[in-house]
PDB file of C-alpha atoms in Angstrom:
ATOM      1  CA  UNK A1019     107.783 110.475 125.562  1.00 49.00           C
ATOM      2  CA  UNK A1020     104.555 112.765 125.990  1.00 58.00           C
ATOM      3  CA  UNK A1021     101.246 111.625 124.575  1.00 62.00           C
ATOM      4  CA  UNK A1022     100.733 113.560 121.337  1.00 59.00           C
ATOM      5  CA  UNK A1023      96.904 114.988 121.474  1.00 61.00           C
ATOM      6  CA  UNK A1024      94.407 112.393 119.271  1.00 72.00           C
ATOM      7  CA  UNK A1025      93.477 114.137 115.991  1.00 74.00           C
ATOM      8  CA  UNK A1026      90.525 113.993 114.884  1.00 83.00           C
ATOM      9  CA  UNK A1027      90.315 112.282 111.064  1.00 85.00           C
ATOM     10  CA  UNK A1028      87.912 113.738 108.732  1.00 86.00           C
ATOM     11  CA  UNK A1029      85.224 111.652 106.910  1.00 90.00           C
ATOM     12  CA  UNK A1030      85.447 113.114 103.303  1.00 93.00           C
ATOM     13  CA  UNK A1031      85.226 111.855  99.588  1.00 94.00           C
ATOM     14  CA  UNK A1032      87.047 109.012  99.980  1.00 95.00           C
ATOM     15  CA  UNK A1033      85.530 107.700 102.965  1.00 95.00           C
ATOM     16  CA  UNK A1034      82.394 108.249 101.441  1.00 96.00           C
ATOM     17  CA  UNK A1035      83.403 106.580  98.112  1.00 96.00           C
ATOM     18  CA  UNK A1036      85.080 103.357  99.994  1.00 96.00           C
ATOM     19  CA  UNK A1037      81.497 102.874 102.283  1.00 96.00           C
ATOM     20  CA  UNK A1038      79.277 103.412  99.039  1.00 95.00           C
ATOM     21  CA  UNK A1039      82.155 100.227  97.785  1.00 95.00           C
ATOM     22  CA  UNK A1040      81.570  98.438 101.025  1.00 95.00           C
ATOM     23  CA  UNK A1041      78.025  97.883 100.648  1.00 94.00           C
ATOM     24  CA  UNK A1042      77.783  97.316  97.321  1.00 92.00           C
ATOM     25  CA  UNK A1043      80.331  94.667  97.710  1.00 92.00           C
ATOM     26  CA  UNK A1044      77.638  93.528 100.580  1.00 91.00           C
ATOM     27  CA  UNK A1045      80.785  93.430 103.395  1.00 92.00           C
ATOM     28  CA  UNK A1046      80.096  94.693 106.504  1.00 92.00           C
ATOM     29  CA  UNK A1047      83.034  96.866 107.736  1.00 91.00           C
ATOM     30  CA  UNK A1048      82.116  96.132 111.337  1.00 92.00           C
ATOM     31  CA  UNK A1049      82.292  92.450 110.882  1.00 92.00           C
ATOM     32  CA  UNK A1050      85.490  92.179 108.124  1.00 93.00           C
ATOM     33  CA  UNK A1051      88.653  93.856 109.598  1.00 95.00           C
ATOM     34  CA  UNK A1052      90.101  94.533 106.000  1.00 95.00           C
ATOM     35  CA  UNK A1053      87.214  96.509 105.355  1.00 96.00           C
ATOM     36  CA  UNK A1054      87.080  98.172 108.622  1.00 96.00           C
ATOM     37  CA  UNK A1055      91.399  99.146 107.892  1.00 96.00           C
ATOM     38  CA  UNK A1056      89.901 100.425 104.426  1.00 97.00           C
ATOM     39  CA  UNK A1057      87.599 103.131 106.089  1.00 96.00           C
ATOM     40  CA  UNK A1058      90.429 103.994 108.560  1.00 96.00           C
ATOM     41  CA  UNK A1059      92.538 104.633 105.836  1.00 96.00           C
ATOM     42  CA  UNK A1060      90.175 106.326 103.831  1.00 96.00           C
ATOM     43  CA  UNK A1061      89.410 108.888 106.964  1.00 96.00           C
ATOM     44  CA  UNK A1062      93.584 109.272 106.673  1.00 95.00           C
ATOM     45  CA  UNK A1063      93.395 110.113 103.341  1.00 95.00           C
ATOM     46  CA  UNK A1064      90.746 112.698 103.333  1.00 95.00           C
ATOM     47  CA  UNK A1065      92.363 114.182 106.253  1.00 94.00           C
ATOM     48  CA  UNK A1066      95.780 114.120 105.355  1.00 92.00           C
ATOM     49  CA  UNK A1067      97.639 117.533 105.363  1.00 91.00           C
ATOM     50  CA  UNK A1068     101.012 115.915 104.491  1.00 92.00           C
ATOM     51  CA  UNK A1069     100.848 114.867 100.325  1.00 94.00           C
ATOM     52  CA  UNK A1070     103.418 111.931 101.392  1.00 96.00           C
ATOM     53  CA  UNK A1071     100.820 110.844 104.287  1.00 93.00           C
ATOM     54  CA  UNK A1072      97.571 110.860 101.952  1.00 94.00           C
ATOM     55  CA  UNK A1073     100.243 108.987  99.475  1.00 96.00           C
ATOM     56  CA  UNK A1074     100.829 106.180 101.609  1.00 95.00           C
ATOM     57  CA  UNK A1075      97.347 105.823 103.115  1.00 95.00           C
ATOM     58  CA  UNK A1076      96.121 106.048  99.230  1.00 96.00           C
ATOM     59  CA  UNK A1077      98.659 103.075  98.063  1.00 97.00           C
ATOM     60  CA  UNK A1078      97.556 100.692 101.628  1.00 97.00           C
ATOM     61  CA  UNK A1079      94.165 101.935 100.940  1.00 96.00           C
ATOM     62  CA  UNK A1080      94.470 100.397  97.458  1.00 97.00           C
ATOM     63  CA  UNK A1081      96.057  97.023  98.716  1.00 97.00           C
ATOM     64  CA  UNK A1082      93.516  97.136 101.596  1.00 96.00           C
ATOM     65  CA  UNK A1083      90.241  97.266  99.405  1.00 96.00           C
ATOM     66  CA  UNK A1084      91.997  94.608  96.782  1.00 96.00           C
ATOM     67  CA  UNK A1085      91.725  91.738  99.331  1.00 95.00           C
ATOM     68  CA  UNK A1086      88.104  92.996 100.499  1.00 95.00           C
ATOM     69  CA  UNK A1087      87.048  92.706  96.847  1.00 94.00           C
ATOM     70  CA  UNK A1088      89.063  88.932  96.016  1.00 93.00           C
ATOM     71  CA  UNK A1089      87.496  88.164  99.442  1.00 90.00           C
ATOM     72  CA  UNK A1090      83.566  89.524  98.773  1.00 87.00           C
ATOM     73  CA  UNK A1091      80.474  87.060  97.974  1.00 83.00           C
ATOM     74  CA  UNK A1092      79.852  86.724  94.465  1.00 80.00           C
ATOM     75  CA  UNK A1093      76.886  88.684  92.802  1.00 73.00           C
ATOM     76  CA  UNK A1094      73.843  87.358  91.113  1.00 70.00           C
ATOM     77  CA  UNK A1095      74.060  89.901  88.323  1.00 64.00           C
ATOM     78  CA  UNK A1096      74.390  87.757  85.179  1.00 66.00           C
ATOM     79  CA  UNK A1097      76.320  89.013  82.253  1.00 72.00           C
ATOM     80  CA  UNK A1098      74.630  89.602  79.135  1.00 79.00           C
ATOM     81  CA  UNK A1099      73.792  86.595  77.369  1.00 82.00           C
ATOM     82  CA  UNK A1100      71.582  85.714  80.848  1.00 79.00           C
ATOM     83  CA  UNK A1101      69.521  89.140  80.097  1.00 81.00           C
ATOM     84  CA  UNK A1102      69.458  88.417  76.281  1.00 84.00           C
ATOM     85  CA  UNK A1103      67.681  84.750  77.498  1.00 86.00           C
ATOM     86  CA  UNK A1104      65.827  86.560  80.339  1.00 86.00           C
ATOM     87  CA  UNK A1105      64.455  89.219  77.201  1.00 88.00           C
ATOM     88  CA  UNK A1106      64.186  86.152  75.220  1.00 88.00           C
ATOM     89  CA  UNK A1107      61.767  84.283  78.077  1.00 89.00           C
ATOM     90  CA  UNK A1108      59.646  87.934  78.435  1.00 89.00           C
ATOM     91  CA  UNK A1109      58.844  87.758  74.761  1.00 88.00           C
ATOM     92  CA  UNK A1110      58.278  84.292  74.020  1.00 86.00           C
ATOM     93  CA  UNK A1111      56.103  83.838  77.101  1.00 86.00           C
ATOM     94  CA  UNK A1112      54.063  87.223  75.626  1.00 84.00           C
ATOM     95  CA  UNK A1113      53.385  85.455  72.533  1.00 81.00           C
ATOM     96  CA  UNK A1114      52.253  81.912  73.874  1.00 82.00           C
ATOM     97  CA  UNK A1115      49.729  84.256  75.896  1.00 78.00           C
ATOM     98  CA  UNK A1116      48.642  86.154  72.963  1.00 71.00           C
ATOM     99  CA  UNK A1117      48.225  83.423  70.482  1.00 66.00           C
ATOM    100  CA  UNK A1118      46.482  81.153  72.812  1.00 61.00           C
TER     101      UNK A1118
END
């Protein structure tokens, strides 16, 4: 069996799209192997030539960036009631300053 010449994958859209993911999900694709299958895939994706190829890497792509995400740190966003009471704070600590 001969050794097939190493193509050379193509960082595109999706690669692009899945690092932008990675660090907003704050994991580090060099340190999380899930993460580092998900930019593989996503360089097999945008370089696909074959639509059954680019399907497959899409679908493990998919399954790939669903543990990374189940697996990322929490954020400290807050929903919406914690920027109502964060508004809330703002104004009320305006007024004690303005009537005192």
């Amino acid at each position: 069996m001969a050794d097939s010449p190493k193509r050379r994958l193509r960082r595109g859209a999706v690669a692009a799209a899945t690092t932008t993911e990675l660090a907003d999900l704050g994991v580090d694709a060099t340190a999380n192997a899930q993460a580092a299958a998900a930019l593989r895939l996503a360089a097999e994706m945008d370089s696909a030539s074959d639509p059954k190829a680019a399907a497959t890497a899409a679908r493990e792509l998919r399954q790939a960036m669903a543990v990374v995400r189940a697996a990322a740190p929490p954020k400290e966003r807050g929903d919406r009631i914690d920027q109502l009471t964060e508004k809330r704070q703002e104004r009320l600590s305006r007024a004690t300053k303005g009537a005192g």
